[in-house]
Coordinates of C-alpha atoms in Angstrom, one line a residue:
X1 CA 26.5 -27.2 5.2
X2 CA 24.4 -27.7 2.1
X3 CA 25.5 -31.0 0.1
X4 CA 23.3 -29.6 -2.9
X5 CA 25.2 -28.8 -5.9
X6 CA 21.9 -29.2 -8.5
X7 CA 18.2 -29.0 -7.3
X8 CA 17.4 -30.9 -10.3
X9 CA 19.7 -33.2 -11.2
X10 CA 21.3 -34.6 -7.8
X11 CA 18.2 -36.8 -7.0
X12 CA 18.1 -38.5 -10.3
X13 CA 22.1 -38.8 -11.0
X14 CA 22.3 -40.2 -7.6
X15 CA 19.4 -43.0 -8.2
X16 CA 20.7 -43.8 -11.4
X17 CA 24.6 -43.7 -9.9
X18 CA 24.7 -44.8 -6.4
X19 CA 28.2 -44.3 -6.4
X20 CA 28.1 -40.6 -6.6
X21 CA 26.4 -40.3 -3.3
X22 CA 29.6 -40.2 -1.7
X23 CA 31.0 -37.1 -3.3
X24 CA 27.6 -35.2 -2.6
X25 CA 29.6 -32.9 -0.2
X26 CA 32.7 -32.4 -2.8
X27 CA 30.1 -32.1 -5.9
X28 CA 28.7 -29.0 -3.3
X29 CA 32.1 -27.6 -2.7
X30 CA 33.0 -27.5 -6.4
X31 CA 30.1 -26.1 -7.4
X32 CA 30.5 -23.2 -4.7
X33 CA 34.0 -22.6 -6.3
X34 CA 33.1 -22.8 -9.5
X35 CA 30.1 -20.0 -9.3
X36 CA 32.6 -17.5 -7.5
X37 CA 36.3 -17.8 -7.7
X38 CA 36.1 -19.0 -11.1
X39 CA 33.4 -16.8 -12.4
X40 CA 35.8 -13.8 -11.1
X41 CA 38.7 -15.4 -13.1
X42 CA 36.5 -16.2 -15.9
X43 CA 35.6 -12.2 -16.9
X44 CA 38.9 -10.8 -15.4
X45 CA 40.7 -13.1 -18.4
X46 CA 38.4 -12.9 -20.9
X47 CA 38.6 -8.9 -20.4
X48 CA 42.0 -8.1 -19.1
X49 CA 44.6 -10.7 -19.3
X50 CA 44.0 -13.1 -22.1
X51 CA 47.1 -15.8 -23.1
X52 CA 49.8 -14.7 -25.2
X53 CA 52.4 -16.2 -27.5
X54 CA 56.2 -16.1 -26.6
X55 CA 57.6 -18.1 -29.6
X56 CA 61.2 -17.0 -29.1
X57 CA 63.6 -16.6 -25.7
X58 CA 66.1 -13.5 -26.1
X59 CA 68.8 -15.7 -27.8
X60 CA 66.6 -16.5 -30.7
X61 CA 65.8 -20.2 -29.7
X62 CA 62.0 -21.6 -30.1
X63 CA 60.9 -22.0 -26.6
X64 CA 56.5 -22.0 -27.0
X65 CA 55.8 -20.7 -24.3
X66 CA 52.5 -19.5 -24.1
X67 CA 51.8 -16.8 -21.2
X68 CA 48.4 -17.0 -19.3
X69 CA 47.8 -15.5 -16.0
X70 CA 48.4 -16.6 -12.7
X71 CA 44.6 -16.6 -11.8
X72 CA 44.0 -19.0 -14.6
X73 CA 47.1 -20.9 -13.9
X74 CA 46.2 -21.5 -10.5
X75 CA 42.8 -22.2 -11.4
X76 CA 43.5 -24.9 -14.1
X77 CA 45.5 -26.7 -11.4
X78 CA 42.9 -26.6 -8.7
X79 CA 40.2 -28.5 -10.7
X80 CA 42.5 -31.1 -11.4
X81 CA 43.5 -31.1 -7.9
X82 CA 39.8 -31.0 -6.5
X83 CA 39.7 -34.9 -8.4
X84 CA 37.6 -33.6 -11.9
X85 CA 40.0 -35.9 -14.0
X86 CA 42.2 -38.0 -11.5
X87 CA 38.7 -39.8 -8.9
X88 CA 37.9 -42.3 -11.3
X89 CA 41.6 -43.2 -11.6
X90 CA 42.9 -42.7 -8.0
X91 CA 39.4 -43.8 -6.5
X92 CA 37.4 -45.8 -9.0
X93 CA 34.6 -43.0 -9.2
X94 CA 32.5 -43.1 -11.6
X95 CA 33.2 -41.2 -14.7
X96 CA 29.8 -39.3 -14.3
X97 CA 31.7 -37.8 -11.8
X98 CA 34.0 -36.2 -14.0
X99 CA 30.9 -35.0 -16.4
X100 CA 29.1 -33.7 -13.2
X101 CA 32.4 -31.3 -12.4
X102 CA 32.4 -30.5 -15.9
X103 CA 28.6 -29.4 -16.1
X104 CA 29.5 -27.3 -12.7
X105 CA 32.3 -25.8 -14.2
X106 CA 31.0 -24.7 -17.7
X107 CA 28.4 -22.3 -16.0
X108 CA 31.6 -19.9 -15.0
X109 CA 33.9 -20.9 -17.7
X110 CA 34.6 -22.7 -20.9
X111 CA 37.6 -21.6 -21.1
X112 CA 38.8 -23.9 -18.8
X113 CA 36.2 -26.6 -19.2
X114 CA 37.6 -27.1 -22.8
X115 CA 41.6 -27.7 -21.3
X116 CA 39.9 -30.3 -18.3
X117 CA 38.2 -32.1 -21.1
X118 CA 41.4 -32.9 -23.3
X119 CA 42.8 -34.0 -20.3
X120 CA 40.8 -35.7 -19.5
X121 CA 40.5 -37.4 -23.0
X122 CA 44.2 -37.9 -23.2
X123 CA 44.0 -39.8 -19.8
X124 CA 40.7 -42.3 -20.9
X125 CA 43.2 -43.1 -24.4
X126 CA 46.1 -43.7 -22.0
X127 CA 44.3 -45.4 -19.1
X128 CA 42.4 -48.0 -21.3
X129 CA 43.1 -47.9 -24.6
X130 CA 47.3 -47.5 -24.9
X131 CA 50.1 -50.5 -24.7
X132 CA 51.2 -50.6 -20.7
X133 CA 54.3 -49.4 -21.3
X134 CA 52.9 -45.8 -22.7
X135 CA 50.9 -45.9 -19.4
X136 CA 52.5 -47.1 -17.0
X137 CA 55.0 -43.7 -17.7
X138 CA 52.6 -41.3 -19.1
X139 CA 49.3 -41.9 -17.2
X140 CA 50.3 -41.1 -13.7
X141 CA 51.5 -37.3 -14.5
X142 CA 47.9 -36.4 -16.7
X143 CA 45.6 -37.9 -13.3
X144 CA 47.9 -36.3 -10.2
X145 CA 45.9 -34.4 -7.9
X146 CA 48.8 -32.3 -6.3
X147 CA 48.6 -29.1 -8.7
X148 CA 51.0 -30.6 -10.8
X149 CA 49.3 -32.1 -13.4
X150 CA 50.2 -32.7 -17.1
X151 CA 47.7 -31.5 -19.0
X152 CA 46.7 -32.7 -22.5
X153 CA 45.5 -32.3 -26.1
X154 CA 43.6 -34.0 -29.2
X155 CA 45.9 -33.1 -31.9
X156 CA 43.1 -33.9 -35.2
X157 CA 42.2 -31.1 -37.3
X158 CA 44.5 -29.9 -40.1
X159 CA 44.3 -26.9 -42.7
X160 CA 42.8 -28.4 -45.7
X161 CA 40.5 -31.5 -43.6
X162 CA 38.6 -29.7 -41.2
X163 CA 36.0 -33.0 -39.4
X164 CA 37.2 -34.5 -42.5
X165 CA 40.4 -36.5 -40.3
X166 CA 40.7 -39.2 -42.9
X167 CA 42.2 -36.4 -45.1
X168 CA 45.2 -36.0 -42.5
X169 CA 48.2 -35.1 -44.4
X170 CA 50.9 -35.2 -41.1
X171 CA 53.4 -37.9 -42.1
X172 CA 54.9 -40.0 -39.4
X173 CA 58.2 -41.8 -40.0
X174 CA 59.5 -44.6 -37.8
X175 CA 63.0 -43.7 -36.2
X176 CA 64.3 -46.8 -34.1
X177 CA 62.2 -47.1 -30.8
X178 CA 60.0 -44.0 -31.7
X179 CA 58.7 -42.2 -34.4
X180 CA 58.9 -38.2 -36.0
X181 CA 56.2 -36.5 -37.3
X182 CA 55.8 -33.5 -39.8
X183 CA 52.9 -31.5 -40.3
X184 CA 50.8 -28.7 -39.3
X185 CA 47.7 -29.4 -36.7
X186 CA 45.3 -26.2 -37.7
X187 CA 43.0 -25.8 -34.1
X188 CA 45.2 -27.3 -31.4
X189 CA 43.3 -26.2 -28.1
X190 CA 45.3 -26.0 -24.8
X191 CA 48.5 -25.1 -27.1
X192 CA 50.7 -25.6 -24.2
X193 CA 49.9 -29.1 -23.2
X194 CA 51.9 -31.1 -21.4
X195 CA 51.0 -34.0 -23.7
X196 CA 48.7 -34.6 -26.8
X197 CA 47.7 -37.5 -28.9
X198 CA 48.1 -36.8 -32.6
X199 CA 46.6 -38.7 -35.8
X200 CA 49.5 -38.8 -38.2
X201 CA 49.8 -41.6 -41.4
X202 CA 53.0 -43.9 -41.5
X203 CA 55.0 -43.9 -44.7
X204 CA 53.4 -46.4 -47.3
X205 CA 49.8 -46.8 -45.3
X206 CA 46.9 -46.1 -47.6
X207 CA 44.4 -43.2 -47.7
X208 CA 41.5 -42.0 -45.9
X209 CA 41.5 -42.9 -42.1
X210 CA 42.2 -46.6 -42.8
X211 CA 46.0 -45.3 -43.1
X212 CA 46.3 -43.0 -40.0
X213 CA 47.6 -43.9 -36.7
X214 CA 47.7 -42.1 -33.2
X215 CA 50.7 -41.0 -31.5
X216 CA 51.6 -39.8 -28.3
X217 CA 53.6 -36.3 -28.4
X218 CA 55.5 -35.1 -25.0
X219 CA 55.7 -31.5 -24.7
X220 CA 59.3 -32.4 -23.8
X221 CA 61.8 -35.2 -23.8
X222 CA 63.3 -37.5 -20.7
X223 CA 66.1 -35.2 -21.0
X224 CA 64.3 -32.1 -20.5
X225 CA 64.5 -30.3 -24.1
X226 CA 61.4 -29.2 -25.1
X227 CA 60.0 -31.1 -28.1
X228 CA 61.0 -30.0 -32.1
X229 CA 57.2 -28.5 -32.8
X230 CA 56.7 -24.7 -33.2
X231 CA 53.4 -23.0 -31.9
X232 CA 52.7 -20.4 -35.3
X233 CA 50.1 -18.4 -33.3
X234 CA 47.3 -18.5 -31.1
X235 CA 44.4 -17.9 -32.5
X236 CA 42.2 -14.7 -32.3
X237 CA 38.3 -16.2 -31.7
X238 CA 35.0 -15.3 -31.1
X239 CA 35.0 -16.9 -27.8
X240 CA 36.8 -18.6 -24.9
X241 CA 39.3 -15.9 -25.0
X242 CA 41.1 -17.3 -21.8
X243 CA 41.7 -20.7 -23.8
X244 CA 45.3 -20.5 -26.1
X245 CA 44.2 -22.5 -29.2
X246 CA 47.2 -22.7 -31.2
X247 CA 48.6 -23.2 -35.0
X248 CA 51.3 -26.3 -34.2
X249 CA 53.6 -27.0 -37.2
X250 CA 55.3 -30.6 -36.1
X251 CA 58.8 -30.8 -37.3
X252 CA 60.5 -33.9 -36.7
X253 CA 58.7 -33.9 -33.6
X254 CA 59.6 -36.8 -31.3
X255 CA 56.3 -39.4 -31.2
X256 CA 55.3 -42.6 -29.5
X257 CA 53.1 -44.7 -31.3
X258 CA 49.6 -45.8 -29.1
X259 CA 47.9 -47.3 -31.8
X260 CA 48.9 -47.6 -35.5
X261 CA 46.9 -47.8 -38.8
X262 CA 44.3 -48.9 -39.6
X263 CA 43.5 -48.4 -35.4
X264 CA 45.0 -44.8 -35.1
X265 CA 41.2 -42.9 -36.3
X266 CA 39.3 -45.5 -34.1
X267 CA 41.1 -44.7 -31.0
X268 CA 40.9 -40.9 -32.0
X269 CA 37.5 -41.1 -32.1
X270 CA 37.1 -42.7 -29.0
X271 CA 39.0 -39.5 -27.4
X272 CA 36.4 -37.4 -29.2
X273 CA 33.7 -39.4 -27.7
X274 CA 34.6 -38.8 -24.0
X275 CA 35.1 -35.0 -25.3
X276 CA 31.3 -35.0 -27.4
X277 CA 30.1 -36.0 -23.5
X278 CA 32.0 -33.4 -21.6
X279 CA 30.7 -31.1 -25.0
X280 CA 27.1 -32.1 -24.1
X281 CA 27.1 -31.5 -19.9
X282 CA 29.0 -28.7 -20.4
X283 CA 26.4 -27.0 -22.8
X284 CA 23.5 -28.0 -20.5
X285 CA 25.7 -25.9 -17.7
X286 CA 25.2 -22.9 -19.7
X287 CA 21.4 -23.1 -20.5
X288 CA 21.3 -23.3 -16.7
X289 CA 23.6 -20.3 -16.2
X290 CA 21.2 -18.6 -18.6
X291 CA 18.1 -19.9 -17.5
X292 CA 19.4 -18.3 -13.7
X293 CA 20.5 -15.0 -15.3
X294 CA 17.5 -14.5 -16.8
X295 CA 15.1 -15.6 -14.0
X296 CA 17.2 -13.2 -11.2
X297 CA 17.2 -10.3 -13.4
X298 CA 13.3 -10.3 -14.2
X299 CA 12.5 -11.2 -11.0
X300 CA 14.3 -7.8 -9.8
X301 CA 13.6 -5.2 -13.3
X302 CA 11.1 -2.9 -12.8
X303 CA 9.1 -1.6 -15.7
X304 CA 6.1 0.0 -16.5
X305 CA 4.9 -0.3 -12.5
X306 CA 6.0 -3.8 -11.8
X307 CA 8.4 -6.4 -11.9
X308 CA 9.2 -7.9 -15.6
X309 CA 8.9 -11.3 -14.3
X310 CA 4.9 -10.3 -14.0
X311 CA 4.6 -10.2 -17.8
X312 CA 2.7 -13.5 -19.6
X313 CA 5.5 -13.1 -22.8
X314 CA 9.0 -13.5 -20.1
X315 CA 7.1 -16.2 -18.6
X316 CA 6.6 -17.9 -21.3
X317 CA 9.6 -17.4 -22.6
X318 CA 11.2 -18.3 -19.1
X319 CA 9.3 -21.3 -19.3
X320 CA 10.7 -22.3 -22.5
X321 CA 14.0 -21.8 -21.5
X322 CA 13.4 -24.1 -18.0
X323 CA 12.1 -27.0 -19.9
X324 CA 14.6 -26.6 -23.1
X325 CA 17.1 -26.9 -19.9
X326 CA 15.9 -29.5 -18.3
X327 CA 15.1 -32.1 -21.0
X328 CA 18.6 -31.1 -22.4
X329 CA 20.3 -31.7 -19.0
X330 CA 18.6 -35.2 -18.6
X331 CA 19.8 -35.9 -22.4
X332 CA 23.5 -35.2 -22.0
X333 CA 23.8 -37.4 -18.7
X334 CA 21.6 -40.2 -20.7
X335 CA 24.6 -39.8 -22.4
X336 CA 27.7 -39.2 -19.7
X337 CA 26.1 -42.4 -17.2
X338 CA 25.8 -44.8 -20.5
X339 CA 29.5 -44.0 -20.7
X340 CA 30.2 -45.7 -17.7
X341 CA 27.6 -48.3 -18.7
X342 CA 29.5 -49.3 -21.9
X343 CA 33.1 -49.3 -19.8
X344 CA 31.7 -52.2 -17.9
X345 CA 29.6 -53.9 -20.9
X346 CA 31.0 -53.3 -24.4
X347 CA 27.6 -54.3 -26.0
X348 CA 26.3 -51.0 -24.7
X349 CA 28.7 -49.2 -26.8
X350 CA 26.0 -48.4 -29.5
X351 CA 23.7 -46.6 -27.6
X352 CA 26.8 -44.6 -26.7
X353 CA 27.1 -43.3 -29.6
X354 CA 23.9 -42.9 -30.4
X355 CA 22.7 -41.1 -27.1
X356 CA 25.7 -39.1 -27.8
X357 CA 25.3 -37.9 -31.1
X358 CA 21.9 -36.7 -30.0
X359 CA 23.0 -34.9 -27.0
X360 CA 25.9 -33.6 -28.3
X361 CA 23.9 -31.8 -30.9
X362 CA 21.1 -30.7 -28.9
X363 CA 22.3 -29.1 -25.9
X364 CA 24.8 -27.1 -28.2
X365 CA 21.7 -26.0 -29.7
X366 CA 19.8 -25.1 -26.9
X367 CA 22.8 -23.5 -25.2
X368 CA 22.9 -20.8 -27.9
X369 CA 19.4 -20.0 -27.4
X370 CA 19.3 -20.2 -23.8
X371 CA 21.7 -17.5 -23.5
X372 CA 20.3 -15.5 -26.2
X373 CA 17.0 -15.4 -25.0
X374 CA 18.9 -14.4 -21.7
X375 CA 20.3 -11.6 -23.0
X376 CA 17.3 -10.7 -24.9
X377 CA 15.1 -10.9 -21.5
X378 CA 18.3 -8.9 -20.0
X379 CA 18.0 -6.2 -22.8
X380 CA 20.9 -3.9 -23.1
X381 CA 23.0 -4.4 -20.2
X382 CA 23.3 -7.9 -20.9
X383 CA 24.8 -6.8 -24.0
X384 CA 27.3 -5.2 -22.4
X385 CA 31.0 -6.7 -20.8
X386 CA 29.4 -5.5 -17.1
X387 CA 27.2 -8.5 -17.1
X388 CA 27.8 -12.2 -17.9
X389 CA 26.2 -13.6 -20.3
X390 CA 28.0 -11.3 -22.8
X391 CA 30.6 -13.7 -22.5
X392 CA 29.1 -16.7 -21.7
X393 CA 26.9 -16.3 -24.9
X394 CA 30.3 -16.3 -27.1
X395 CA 32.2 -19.0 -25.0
X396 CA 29.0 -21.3 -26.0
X397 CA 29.2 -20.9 -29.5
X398 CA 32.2 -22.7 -29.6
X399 CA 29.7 -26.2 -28.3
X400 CA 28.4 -26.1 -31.5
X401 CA 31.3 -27.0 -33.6
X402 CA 33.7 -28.7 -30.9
X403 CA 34.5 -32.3 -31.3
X404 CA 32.2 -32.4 -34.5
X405 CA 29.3 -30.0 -36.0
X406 CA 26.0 -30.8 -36.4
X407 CA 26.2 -32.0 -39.8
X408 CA 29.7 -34.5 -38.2
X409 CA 26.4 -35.9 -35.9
X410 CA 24.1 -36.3 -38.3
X411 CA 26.7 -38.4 -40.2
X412 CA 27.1 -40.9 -37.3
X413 CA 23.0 -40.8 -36.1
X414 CA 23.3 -42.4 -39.8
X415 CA 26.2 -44.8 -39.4
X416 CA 24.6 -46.4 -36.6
X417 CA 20.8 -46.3 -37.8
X418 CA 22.3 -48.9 -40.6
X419 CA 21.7 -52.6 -40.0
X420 CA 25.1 -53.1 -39.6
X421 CA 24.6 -51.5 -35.7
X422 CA 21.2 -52.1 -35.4
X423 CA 20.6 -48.8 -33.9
X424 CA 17.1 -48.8 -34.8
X425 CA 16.2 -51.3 -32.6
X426 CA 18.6 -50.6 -29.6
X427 CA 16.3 -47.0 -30.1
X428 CA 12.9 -48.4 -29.8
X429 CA 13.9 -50.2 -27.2
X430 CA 15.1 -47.7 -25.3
X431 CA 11.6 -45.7 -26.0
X432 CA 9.4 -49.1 -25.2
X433 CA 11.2 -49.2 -21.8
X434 CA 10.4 -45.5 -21.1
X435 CA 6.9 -45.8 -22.3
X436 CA 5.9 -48.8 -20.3
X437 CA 6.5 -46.4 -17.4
X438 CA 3.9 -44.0 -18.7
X439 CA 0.5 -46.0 -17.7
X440 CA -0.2 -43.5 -14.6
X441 CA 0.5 -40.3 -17.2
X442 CA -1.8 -40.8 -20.1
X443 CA -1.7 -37.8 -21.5
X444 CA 2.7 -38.0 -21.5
X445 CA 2.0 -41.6 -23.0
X446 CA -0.1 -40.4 -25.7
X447 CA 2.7 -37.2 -27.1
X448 CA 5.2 -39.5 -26.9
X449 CA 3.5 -42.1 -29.0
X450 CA 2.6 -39.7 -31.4
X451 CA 6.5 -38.6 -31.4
X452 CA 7.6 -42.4 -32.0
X453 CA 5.4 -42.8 -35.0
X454 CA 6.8 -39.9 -36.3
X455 CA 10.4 -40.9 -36.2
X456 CA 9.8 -44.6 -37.8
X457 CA 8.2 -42.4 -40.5
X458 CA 11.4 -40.4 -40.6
X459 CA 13.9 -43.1 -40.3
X460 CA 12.5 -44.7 -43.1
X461 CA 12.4 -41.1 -45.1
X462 CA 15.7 -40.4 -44.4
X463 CA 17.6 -44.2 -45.0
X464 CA 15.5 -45.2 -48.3
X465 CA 18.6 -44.2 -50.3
X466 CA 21.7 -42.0 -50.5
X467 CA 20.2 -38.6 -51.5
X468 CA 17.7 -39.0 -48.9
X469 CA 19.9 -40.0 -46.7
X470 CA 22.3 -37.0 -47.0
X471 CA 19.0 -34.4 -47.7
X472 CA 17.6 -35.2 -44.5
X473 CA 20.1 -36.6 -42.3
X474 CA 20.3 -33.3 -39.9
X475 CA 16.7 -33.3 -39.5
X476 CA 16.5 -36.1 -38.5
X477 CA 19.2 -35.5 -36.1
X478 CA 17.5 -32.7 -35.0
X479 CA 13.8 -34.6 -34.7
X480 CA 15.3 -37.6 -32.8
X481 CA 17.1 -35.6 -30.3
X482 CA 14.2 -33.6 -29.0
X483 CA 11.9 -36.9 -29.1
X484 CA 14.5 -38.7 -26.6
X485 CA 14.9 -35.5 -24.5
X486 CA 11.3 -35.7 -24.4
X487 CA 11.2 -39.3 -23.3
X488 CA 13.8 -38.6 -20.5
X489 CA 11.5 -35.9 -19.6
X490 CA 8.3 -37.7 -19.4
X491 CA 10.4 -40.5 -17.4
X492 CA 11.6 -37.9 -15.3
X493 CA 8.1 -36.7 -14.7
X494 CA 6.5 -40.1 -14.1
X495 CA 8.7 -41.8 -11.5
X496 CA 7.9 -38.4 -9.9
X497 CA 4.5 -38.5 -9.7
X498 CA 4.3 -35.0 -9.6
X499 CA 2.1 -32.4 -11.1
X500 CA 4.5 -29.7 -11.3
X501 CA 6.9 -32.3 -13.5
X502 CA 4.3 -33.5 -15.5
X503 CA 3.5 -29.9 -16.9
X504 CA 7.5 -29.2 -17.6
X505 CA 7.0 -32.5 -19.9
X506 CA 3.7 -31.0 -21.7
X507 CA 5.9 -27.9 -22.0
X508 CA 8.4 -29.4 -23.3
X509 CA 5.8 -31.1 -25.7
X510 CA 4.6 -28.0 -26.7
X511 CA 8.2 -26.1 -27.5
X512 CA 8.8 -28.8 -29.8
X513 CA 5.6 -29.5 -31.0
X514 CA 4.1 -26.1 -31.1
X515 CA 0.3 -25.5 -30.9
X516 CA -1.8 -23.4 -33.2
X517 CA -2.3 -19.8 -31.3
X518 CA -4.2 -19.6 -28.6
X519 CA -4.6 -23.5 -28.3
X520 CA -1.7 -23.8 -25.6
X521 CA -2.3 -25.8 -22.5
X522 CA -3.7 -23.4 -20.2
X523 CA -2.6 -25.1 -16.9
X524 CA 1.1 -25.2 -18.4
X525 CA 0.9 -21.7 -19.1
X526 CA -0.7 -21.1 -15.2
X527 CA 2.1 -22.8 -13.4
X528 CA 5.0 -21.5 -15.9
X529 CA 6.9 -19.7 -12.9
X530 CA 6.6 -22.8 -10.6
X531 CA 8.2 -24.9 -13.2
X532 CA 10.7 -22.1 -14.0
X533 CA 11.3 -22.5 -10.1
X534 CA 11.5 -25.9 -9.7
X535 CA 14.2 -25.8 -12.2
X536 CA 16.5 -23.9 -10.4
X537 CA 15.6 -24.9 -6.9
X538 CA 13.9 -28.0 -6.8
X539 CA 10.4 -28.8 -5.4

């Protein structure tokens, strides 16, 4: 039995993690699942059987129960019970094992990719962040592995505040041993949590997200009522149909304080951050599950006397896709294995966030145009419901403003380019390493160089004062991530040693750093479908 579950990125995540080598065979097994049972689920919710709303029971009392179907029911359990949340907690796995599921699971469906994440946020704020009270009684119930799991929530974004959290308007007022909350949480996905953390600001504590603090919510009390919080309506999106995002208006809802102010946006924000990770592997899922749409189908379409896949323009623009993929893949698990990094060694916690603020962006970004360019390549039929990537290509957009837009990332690139985290240095650093690799690979030494020089230059652009700073501050964003996907990929390329991998980094080079017409590298362009290939299945 094969113990593959990705050609490309099993031998690097498993020289970089050790650790992981042991669930090669479960990795395999999940992946196997994921591409058939759950892609079957996937389009029969999305087309058939998406969640409803049953606000009231047939005497008129609130009961929020939101209806999904048993295939997605049973589903949502089984991940859980295959380890994707409870390993690191029942086994001490690595948390890259939890992003490596999630990548897996995103190339069938976001829909339940998005609910796995929350959970697994919820569980990372109660298994290292919360008093041991909250989790010694909460903690067990979100990591069980028996297909009874309860499943959580990030409870963050109101009407009026949108990313803006420090604007949070939900009051919470102490009541004896626990506190109430009132207010109205706008996007509240997986609506029918078990259990969500919620930012809320106490009576009397100042503005701005100095004054909130973070609360636990139960879905229902020790005595079995259900909770005093009223789902309005799920909401009717572009994407991730199968997913019930609900309106929740809290009233005098029962609430445990985890952290209060001015600690209740900090520890939110470190839910987000394990969520921007799972955001980032689970877009480079999808520009794989493009990237193999697109390659089967042209390698199969017959026009105009041969097989599309013959053509120089869908080889190049298969190419482009494969290396867009690939550097984006090795960018967002720069950024899932430095979250293990910085859970044994707090001074890593910079690069973190950094690393994730670039990938978080990126691979949103090449998502979307992975699976356009899939269903462009595809042509009508992949327009069409019959096919996949008609949905995948709307479940994706939803990567690109989850947990934080672009312009959210740009904001924190800047935060932590000031000297106050030193996140300039920690950067070059990080390059320097990567380019003292690059002696045998002269001509990857050289681009990336060239990229370096152009960043300082931008850096210093973008941080000279405040105007510049908020003029530029996403294309810098934008600039920074692709140099350090390119980086990863030239590393990638060198500890190689291969010609084949040395080309996807020149391609790379040359998608981001475009050539005048006609000047493209002509031995990239001669070996496009080999790199397309060794994308998908290795060399």
């Amino acid at each position: 039995m094969s113990t593959d579950f990705d050609p490309f990125l099993q031998p690097i995540l498993f020289s970089r993690e050790p650790r992981l080598q042991r669930y090669a065979q479960m990795l395999s097994n999940f992946r196997e699942w994921v591409l058939t049972e759950v892609d079957a689920q996937a389009n029969y919710t999305d087309r058939y059987a998406p969640p409803a709303l049953q606000s009231y029971d047939r005497r008129g009392e609130i009961i929020n129960r939101v209806v999904t179907n048993s295939q997605y029911d049973a589903q949502h359990q089984e991940a859980y019970r295959r380890g994707i949340i409870g390993l690191p907690y029942a086994e001490g796995a690595p948390h890259s094992l939890s992003f490596a599921m999630g990548y897996l699971l995103s190339q069938a469906d976001i829909s339940l990719h998005c609910p796995v994440t929350l959970t697994g946020a919820v569980a990372y704020v109660l298994g290292y962040h919360a008093p041991e009270n909250l989790r010694e009684k909460f903690l067990r119930d979100v990591v069980r592995m028996d297909e009874q799991t309860r499943t959580g929530g990030t409870w963050a974004t109101e009407k009026h505040g949108g990313s803006d959290v420090g604007a949070t308007t939900t009051i919470a007022s102490r009541v004896g041993d626990h506190f109430t909350l009132n207010g109205l949480k706008w996007f509240t996905s997986n609506a029918n949590s078990g259990v969500a953390v919620a930012t809320a600001r106490p009576g009397g504590a100042p503005s701005g997200s100095a004054g909130l603090g973070l609360y636990l919510v139960p879905s229902h009390l020790d005595d079995g009522q259900q909770n005093r919080y009223f789902i309005r309506r799920l909401k009717d999106k572009l994407g991730t149909k199968g997913l019930p995002t609900g309106e929740i208006e809290l009233r005098d809802t029962y609430a445990i304080e985890i952290a209060g102010p001015p600690h209740g946006f900090k520890l939110m924000m470190e839910a987000l951050e394990y969520s921007r990770v799972h955001n980032a592997v689970g877009a480079a899922g999808v520009a794989r599950r493009a990237l193999s749409e697109a390659f089967q189908w042209c390698e199969s379409r017959e026009a105009f006397g041969t097989t599309i896949i013959q053509y120089p323009m869908v080889q190049d623009e298969l190419l482009r896709m494969a290396v867009r993929f690939q550097a984006g893949a090795l960018l967002a698990f720069e950024a899932a294995l430095a979250f293990d990094t910085a859970l044994a060694d707090p001074e890593q916690r910079t690069w973190l966030r950094f690393v994730t603020s670039l990938a978080k962006y990126l691979t949103a970004e090449y998502a979307i145009t992975s699976c356009r360019s899939a269903l462009e390549l595809i042509g009508g039929n992949g327009y069409t419901s019959d096919y996949p990537i008609a949905r995948i290509y709307r479940d994706a957009q939803v990567l690109t403003v989850w947990e934080g837009p672009a312009n959210i990332q740009a904001l924190e690139l800047l935060r932590l380019l000031a000297p106050k985290y030193g996140g300039v240095a920690i950067y070059e650093q990080h390059m320097r390493t990567i380019c003292n690799k690059l002696a045998n690979s002269p001509e990857l030494a050289k681009r990336l160089e060239a990229r370096l020089t152009g960043d300082k230059q931008a850096i210093t652009t973008a941080m000279r004062d405040q105007q510049s700073a908020e003029r530029y501050a996403r294309k810098l964003l934008h600039r920074m991530s692709e140099t350090l996907a390119f980086a990863l990929l030239c590393d990638w390329a060198a500890t190689r040693g291969k010609e084949p991998g040395i080309r996807a980094a020149l391609a790379y080079f040359e998608s981001i750093e475009p050539p005048s017409l006609g000047s493209e590298n002509a031995g990239v362009r001669d070996s496009a479908l080999e790199i397309v290939r060794a994308a998908l299945s290795g060399s």
